[in-house]
Short mmCIF file of C-alpha atoms and ligand atoms in Angstrom, two decimals:
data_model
loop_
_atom_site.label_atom_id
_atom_site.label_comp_id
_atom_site.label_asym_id
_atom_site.label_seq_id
_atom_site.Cartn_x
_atom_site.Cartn_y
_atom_site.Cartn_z
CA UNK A 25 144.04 133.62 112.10
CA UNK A 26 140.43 134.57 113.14
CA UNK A 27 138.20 131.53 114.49
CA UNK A 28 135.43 130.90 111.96
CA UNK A 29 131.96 129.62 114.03
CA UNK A 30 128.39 128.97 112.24
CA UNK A 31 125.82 130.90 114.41
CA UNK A 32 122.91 130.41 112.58
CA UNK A 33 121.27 128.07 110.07
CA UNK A 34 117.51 128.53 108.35
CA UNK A 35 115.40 126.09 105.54
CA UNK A 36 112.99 127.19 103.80
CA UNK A 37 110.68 124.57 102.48
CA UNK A 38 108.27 125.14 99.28
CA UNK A 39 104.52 125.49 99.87
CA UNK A 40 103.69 121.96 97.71
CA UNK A 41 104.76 118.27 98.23
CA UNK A 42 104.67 115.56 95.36
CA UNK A 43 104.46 112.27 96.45
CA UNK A 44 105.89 109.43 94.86
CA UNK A 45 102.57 108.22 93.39
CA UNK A 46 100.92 111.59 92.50
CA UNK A 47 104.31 112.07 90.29
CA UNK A 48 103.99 108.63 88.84
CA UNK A 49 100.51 108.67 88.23
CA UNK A 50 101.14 111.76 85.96
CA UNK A 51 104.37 110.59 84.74
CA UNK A 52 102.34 107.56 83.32
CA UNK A 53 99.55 109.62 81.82
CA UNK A 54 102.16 111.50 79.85
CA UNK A 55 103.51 107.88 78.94
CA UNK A 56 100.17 107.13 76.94
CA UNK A 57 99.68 110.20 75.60
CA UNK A 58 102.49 109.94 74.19
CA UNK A 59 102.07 106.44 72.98
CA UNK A 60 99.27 107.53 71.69
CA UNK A 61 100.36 110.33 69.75
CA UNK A 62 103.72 108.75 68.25
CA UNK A 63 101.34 105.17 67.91
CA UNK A 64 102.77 105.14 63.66
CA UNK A 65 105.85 105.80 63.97
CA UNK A 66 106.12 103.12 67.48
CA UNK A 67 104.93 101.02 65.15
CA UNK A 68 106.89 101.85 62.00
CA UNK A 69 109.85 101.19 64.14
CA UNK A 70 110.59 104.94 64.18
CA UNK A 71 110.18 106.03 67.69
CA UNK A 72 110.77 104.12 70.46
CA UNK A 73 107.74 103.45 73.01
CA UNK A 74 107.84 104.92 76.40
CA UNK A 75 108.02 103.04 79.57
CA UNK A 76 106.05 103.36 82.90
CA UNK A 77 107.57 104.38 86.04
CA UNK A 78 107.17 103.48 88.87
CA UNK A 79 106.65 104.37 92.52
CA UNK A 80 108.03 101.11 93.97
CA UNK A 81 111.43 101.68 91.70
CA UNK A 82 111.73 105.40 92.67
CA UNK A 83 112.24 104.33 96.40
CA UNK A 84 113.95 100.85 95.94
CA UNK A 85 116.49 102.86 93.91
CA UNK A 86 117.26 106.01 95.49
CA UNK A 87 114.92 106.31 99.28
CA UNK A 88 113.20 109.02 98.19
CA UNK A 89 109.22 108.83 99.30
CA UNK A 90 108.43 112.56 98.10
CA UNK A 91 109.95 115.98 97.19
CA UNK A 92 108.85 120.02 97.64
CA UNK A 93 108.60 122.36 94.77
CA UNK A 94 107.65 125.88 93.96
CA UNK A 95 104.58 124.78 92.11
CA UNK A 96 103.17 121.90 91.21
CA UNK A 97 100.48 121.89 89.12
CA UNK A 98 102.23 122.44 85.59
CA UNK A 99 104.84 119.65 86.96
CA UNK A 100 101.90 116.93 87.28
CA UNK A 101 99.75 118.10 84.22
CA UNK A 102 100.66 115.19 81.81
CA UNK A 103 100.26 117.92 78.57
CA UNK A 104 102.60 120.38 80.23
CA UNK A 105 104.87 118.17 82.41
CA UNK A 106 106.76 121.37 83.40
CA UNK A 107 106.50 123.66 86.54
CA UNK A 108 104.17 127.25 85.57
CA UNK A 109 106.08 130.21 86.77
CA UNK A 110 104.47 133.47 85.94
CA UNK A 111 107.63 135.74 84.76
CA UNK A 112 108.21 138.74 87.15
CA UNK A 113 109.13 142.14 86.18
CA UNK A 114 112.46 143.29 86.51
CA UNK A 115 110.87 145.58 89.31
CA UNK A 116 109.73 142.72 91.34
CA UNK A 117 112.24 140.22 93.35
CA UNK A 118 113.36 136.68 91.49
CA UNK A 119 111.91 133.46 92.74
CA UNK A 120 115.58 132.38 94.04
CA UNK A 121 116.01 135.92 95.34
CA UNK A 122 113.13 135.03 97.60
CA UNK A 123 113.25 132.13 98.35
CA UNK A 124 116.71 132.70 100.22
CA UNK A 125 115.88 135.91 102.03
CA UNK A 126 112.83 133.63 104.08
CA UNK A 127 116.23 131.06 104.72
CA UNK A 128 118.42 134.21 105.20
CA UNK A 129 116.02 135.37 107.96
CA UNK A 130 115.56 132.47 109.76
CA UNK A 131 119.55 132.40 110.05
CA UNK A 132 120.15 135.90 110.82
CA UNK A 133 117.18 135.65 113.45
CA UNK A 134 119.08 132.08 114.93
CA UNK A 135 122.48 134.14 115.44
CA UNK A 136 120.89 137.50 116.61
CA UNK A 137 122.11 139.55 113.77
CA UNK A 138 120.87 141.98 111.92
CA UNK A 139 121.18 142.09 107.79
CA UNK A 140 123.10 145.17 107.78
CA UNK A 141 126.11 143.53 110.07
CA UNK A 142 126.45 140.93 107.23
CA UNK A 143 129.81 141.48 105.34
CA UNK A 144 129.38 139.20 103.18
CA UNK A 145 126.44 137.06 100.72
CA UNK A 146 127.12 134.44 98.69
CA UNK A 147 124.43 132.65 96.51
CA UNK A 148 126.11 129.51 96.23
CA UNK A 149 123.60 127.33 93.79
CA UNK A 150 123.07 125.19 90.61
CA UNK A 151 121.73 127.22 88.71
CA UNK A 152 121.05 130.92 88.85
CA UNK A 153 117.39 132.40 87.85
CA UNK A 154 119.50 134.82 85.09
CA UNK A 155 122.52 135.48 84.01
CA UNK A 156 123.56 138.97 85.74
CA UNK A 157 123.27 140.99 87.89
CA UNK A 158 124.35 138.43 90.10
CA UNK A 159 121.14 136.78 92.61
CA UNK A 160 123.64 137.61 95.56
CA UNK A 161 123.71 141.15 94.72
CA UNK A 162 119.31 141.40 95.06
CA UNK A 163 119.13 139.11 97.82
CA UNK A 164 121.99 141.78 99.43
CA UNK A 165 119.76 144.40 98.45
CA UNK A 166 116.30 142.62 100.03
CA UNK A 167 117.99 142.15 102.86
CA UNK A 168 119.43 145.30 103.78
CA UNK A 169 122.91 143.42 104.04
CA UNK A 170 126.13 145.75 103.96
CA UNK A 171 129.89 144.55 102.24
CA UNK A 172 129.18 142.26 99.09
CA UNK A 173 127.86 139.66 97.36
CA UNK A 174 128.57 137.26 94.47
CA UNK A 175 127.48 134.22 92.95
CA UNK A 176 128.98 130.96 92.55
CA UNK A 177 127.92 127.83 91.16
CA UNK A 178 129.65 124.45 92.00
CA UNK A 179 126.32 122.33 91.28
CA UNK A 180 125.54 119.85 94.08
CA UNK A 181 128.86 120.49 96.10
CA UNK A 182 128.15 124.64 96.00
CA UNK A 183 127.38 124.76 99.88
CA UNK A 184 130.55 123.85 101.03
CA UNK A 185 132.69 124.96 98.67
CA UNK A 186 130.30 128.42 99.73
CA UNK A 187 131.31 127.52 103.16
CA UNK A 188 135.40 127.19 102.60
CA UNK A 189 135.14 130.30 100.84
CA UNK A 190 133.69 132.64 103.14
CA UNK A 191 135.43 130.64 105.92
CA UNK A 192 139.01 131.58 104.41
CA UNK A 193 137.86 135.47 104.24
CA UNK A 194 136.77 135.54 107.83
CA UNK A 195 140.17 133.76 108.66
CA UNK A 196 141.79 135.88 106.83
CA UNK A 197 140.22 139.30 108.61
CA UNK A 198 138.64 140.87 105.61
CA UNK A 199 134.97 140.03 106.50
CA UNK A 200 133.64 139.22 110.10
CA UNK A 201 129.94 137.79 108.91
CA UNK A 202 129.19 135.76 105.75
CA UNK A 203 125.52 134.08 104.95
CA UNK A 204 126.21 131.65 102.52
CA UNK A 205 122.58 131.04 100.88
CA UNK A 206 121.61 128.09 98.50
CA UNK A 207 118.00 128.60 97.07
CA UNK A 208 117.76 125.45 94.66
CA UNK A 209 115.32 125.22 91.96
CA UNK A 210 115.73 122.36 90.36
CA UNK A 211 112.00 122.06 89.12
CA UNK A 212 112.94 124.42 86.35
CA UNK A 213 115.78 122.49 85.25
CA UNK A 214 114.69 118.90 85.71
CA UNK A 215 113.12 116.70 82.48
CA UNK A 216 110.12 115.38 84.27
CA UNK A 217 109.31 113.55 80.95
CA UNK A 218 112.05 111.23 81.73
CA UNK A 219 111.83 108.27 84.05
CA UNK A 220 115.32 107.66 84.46
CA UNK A 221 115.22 111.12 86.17
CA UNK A 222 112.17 113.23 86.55
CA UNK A 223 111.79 111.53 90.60
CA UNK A 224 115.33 113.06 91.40
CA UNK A 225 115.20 116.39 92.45
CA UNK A 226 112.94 118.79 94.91
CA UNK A 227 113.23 122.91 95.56
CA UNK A 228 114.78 124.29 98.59
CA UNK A 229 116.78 126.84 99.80
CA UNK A 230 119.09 127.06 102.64
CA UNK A 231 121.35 129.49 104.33
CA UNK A 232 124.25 129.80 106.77
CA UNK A 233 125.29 132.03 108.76
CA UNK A 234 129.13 132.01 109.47
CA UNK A 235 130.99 134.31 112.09
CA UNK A 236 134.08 135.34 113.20
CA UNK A 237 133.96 133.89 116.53
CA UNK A 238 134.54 137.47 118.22
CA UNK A 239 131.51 138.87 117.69
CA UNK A 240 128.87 135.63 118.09
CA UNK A 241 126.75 135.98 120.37
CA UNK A 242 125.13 132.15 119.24
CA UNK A 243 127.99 129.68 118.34
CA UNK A 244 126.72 126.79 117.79
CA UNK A 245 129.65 124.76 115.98
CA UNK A 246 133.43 126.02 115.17
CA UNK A 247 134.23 125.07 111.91
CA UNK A 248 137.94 123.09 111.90
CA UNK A 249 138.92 122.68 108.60
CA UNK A 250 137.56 122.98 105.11
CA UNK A 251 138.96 121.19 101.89
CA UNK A 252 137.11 121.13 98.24
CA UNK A 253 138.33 119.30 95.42
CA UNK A 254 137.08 118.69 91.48
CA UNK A 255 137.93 116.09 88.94
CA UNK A 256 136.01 116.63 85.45
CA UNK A 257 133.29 114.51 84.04
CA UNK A 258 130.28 114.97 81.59
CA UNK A 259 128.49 111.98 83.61
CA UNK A 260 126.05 115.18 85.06
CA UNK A 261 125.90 117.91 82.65
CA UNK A 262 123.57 120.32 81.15
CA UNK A 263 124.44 121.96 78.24
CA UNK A 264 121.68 125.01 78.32
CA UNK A 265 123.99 128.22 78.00
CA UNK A 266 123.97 131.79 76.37
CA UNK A 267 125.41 130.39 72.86
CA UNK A 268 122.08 128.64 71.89
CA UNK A 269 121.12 131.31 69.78
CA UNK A 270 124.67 131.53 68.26
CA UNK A 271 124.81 127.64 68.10
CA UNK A 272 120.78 127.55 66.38
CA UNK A 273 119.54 125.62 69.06
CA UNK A 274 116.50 127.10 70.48
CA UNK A 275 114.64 123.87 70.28
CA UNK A 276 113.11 121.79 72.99
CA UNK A 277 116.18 119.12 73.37
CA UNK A 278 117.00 116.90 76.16
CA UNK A 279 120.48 118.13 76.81
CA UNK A 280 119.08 121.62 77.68
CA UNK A 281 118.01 120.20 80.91
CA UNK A 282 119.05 118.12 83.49
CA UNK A 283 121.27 115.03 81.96
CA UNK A 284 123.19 112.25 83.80
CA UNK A 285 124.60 108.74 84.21
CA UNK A 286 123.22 107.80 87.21
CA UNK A 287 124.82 104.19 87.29
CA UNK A 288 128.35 105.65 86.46
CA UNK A 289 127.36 109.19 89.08
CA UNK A 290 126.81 106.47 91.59
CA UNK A 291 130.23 103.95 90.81
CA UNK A 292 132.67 106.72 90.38
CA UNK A 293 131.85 109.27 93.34
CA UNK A 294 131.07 107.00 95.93
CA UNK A 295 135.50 106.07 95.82
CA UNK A 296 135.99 109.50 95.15
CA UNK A 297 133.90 110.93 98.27
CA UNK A 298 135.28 107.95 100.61
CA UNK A 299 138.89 108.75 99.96
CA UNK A 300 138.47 112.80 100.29
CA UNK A 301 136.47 112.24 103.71
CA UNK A 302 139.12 109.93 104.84
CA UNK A 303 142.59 111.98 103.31
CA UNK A 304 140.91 115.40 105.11
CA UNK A 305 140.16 113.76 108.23
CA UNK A 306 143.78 112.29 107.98
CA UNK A 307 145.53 115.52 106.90
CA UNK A 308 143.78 117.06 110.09
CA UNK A 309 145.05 114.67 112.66
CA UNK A 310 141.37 113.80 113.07
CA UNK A 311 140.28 110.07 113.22
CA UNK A 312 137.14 109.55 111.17
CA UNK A 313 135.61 107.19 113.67
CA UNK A 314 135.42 109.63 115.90
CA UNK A 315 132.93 111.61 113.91
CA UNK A 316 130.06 111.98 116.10
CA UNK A 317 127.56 113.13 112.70
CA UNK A 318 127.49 112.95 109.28
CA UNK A 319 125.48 115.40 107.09
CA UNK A 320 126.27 113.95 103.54
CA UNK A 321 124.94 115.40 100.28
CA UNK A 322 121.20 113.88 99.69
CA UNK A 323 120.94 112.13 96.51
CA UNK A 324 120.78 108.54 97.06
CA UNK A 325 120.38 106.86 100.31
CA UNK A 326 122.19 103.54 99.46
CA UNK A 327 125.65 106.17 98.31
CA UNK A 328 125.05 107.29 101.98
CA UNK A 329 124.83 104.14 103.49
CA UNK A 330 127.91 102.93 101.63
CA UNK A 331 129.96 105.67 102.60
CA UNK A 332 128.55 106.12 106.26
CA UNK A 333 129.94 102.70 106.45
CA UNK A 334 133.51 103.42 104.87
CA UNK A 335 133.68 106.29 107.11
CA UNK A 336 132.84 105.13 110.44
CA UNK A 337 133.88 101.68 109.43
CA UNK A 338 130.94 100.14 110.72
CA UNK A 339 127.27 100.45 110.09
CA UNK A 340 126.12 104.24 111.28
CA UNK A 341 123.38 104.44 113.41
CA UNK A 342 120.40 106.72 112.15
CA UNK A 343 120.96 109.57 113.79
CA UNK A 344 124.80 109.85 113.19
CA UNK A 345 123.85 109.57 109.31
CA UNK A 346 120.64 111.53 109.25
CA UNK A 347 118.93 111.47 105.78
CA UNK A 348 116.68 114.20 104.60
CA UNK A 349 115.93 112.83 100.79
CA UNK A 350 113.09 110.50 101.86
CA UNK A 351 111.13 114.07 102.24
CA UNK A 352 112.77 116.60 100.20
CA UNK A 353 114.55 114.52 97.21
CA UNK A 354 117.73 115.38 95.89
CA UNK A 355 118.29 119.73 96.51
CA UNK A 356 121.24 119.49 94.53
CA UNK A 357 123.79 122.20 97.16
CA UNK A 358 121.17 122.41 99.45
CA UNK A 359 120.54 118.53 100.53
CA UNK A 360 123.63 118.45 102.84
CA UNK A 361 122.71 121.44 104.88
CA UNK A 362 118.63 120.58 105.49
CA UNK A 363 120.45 117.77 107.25
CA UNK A 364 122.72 120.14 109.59
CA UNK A 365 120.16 122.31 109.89
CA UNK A 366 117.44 119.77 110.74
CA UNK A 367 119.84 117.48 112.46
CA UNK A 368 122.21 118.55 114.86
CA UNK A 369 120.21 118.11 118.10
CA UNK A 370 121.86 115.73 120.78
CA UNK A 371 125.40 116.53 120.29
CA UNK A 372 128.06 117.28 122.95
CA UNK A 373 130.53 120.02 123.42
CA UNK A 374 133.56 118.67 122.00
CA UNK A 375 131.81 115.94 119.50
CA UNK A 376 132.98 116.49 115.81
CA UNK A 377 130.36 116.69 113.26
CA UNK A 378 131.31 116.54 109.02
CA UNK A 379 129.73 118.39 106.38
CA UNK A 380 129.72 116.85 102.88
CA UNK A 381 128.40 117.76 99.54
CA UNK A 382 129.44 115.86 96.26
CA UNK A 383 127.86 115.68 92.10
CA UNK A 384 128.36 117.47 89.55
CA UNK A 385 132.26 118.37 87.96
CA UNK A 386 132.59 115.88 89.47
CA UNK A 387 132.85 118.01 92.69
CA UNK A 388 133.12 117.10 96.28
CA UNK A 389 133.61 120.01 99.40
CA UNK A 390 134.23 118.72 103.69
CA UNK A 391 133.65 121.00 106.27
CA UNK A 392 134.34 119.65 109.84
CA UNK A 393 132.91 121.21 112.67
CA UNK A 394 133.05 120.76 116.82
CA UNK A 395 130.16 121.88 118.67
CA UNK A 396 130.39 124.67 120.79
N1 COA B 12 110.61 103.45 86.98
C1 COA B 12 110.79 102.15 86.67
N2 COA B 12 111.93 101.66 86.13
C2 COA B 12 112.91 102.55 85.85
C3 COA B 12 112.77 103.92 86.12
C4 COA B 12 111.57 104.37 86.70
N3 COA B 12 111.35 105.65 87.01
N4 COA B 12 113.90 104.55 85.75
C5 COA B 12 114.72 103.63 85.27
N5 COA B 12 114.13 102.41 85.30
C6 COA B 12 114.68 101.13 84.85
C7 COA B 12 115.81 101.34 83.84
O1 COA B 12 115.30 101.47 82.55
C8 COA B 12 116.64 100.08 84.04
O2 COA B 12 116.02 99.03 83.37
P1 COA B 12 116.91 97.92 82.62
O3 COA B 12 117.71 97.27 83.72
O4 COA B 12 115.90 97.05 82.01
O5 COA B 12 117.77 98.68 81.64
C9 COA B 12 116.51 99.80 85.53
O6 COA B 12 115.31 100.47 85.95
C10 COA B 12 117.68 100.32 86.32
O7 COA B 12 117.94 101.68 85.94
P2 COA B 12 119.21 102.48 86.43
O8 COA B 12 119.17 103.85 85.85
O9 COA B 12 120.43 101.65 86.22
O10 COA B 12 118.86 102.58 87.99
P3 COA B 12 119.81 102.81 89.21
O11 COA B 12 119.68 101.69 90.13
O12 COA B 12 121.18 103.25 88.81
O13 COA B 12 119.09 104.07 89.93
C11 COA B 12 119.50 106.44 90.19
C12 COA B 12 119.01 105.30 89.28
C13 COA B 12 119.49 107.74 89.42
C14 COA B 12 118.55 106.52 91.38
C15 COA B 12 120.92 106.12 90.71
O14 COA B 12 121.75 105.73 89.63
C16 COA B 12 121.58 107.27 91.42
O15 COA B 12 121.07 107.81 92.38
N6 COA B 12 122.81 107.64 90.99
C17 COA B 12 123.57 108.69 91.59
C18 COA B 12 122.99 110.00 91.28
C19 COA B 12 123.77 111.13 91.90
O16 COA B 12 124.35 110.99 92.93
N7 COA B 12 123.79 112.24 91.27
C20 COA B 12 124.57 113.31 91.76
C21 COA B 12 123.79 114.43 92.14
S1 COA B 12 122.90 115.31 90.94
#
């Protein structure tokens, strides 16, 4: 079995930021409006009024102090409350297409290899920009990469079950170089009309670049073991899909975008993340104390805190749990690796490091690493 190392890692980060405030402050303009508008039937008993939100709820509840996004002005404009993107011709390269050729780069230009070495591309996401030909297969093509490419969607956990994936290839000897690539764009599938949601998410995308350990020239971590795992639940769902037309449901409804129960996300995948970290780490012969990092998924930083804690069995320090959310929100696949990525300074040859993406499915991937 071929040694599997991670040479290279690259973010890139949208152009805009939204604060909390500037996203409340529209949020709550929307709010009268549409008070405003729906004022006879709030008061016929019809409709029901909407509430404020609120900036001081948005962190108390989740850490987040801001997120990036593609573009912002359509997002804040309280008629609209929806990101613009001008359409592209089929001619011209998809907004996730290029978003993960700038993270692609960065990687490739971190392990000293060149696009056409790569064996390999998968665009491990949330959601794809269309339906086929696959976003892997154009960001191949932009890139100049050689092998393959295909996409796969595990929602929030995508990264690392992208990672066990082209980890087992290059194990196995049929590839030697994999980038696996998560360019998240959320903005287009959030409901920003929604309080109970619309702070959650930012856009991001994120790439790694994974080696057999033969031809690195840059290791920077060997990756030990991998292990995914799923367990069904509608608590995250969105039920947008190529039957709408077939179904008659071309509407604007709320279960075309982003749905979830956050209380019941937050109550059932915290056990079910605690108990995967610890039965991998046990299955290994590895003693989760030991762990030197944590780079957890980044949707809420009191799930984090809780199982930083269950992990390490004590309270983490900072910078062995290093959060990302307070500046980039929840990137669905991509949240886990801005961490790595951003965060992996200050570690020791030897010191073991754990990967960890979990949502949607539910869904929950573990990749440990040692650094090199
Ligand atoms: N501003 C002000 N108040 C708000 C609000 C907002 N933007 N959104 C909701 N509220 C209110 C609710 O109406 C509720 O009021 P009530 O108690 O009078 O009914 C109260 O605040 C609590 O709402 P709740 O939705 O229970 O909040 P929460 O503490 O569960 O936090 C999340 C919400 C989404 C931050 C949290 O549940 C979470 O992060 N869950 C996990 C999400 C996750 O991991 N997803 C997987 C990845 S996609």
């Amino acid at each position: 079995m071929k040694e599997v190392v991670i040479s290279g890692t690259g973010v890139f980060t949208p152009p805009y930021a939204i604060s909390n405030d500037e996203l409340v402050a529209s949020f709550n303009a929307y709010v009268d409006l549409y008070n405003a508008e729906h004022a006879d039937e709030i008061a016929a008993g019809t409709v029901e009024t909407k509430s404020y939100s609120s900036s001081e709820f948005i962190f108390a509840a989740s850490g987040i102090e801001s997120r990036y996004v593609m573009e912002k002005e359509g997002i804040l404009d309280p008629t609209r409350m929806c990101p613009r993107y001008a359409p592209r011709l089929d001619e011209e390269p998809s907004l996730m297409a290029e978003m993960a050729v700038d993270a692609a780069g960065q990687a490739l230009a971190m392990g000293g290899v060149e696009a056409k070495d790569i064996d390999l591309i998968l665009c491990a996401a949330s959601n794809m920009e269309r339906a086929y030909p696959a976003m892997a297969v154009e960001i191949q093509a932009l890139l100049g990469a050689g092998g393959f490419a295909f996409d796969m969607n595990v929602a929030c956990s995508s990264a690392t079950f992208g990672i066990q994936t082209a980890v087992d290839m290059i194990r196995a000897g049929s590839i030697k170089r994999a980038l696996v690539l998560c360019p998240e764009l959320p903005s287009g599938h959030l409901e920003w009309r929604d309080r109970d949601c619309h702070f959650i998410f930012g856009d991001v995308a994120t790439a790694v670049l994974l080696e057999s350990s033969d031809v690195a020239e840059t290791p920077q971590f060997k990756v030990l073991s991998t292990r995914c795992a799923t367990q069904f639940s509608n608590n995250i769902r969105n039920n947008n899909g190529f039957l709408r037309r077939a179904h008659d449901q071309m509407e604007d409804r709320r279960d075309m975008q982003f749905m979830q129960n956050g209380r019941k996300v937050f109550k059932e995948v915290l056990p079910l993340v605690s108990h995967h970290i610890a039965q991998h780490m046990e299955e290994e012969g590895q003693d989760p104390t030991g762990l030197k990092r944590m780079w957890l998924h980044q949707a809420n930083k009191s799930m984090n805190d809780y199982i930083g804690k269950k992990v390490l069995g004590r309270v983490p320090e900072p910078e062995e749990q290093p959060n990302i959310l307070q500046d980039y929100a929840n990137t669905s696949s991509a949240g886990s690796i801005i961490a790595f990525a951003q965060h992996h300074d200050g570690m020791s040859a030897g010191d073991l490091g754990l990967i960890c993406s979990f949502g949607a499915g539910y869904s929950v991937g573990s990749v440990v690493v040692e650094k090199l």
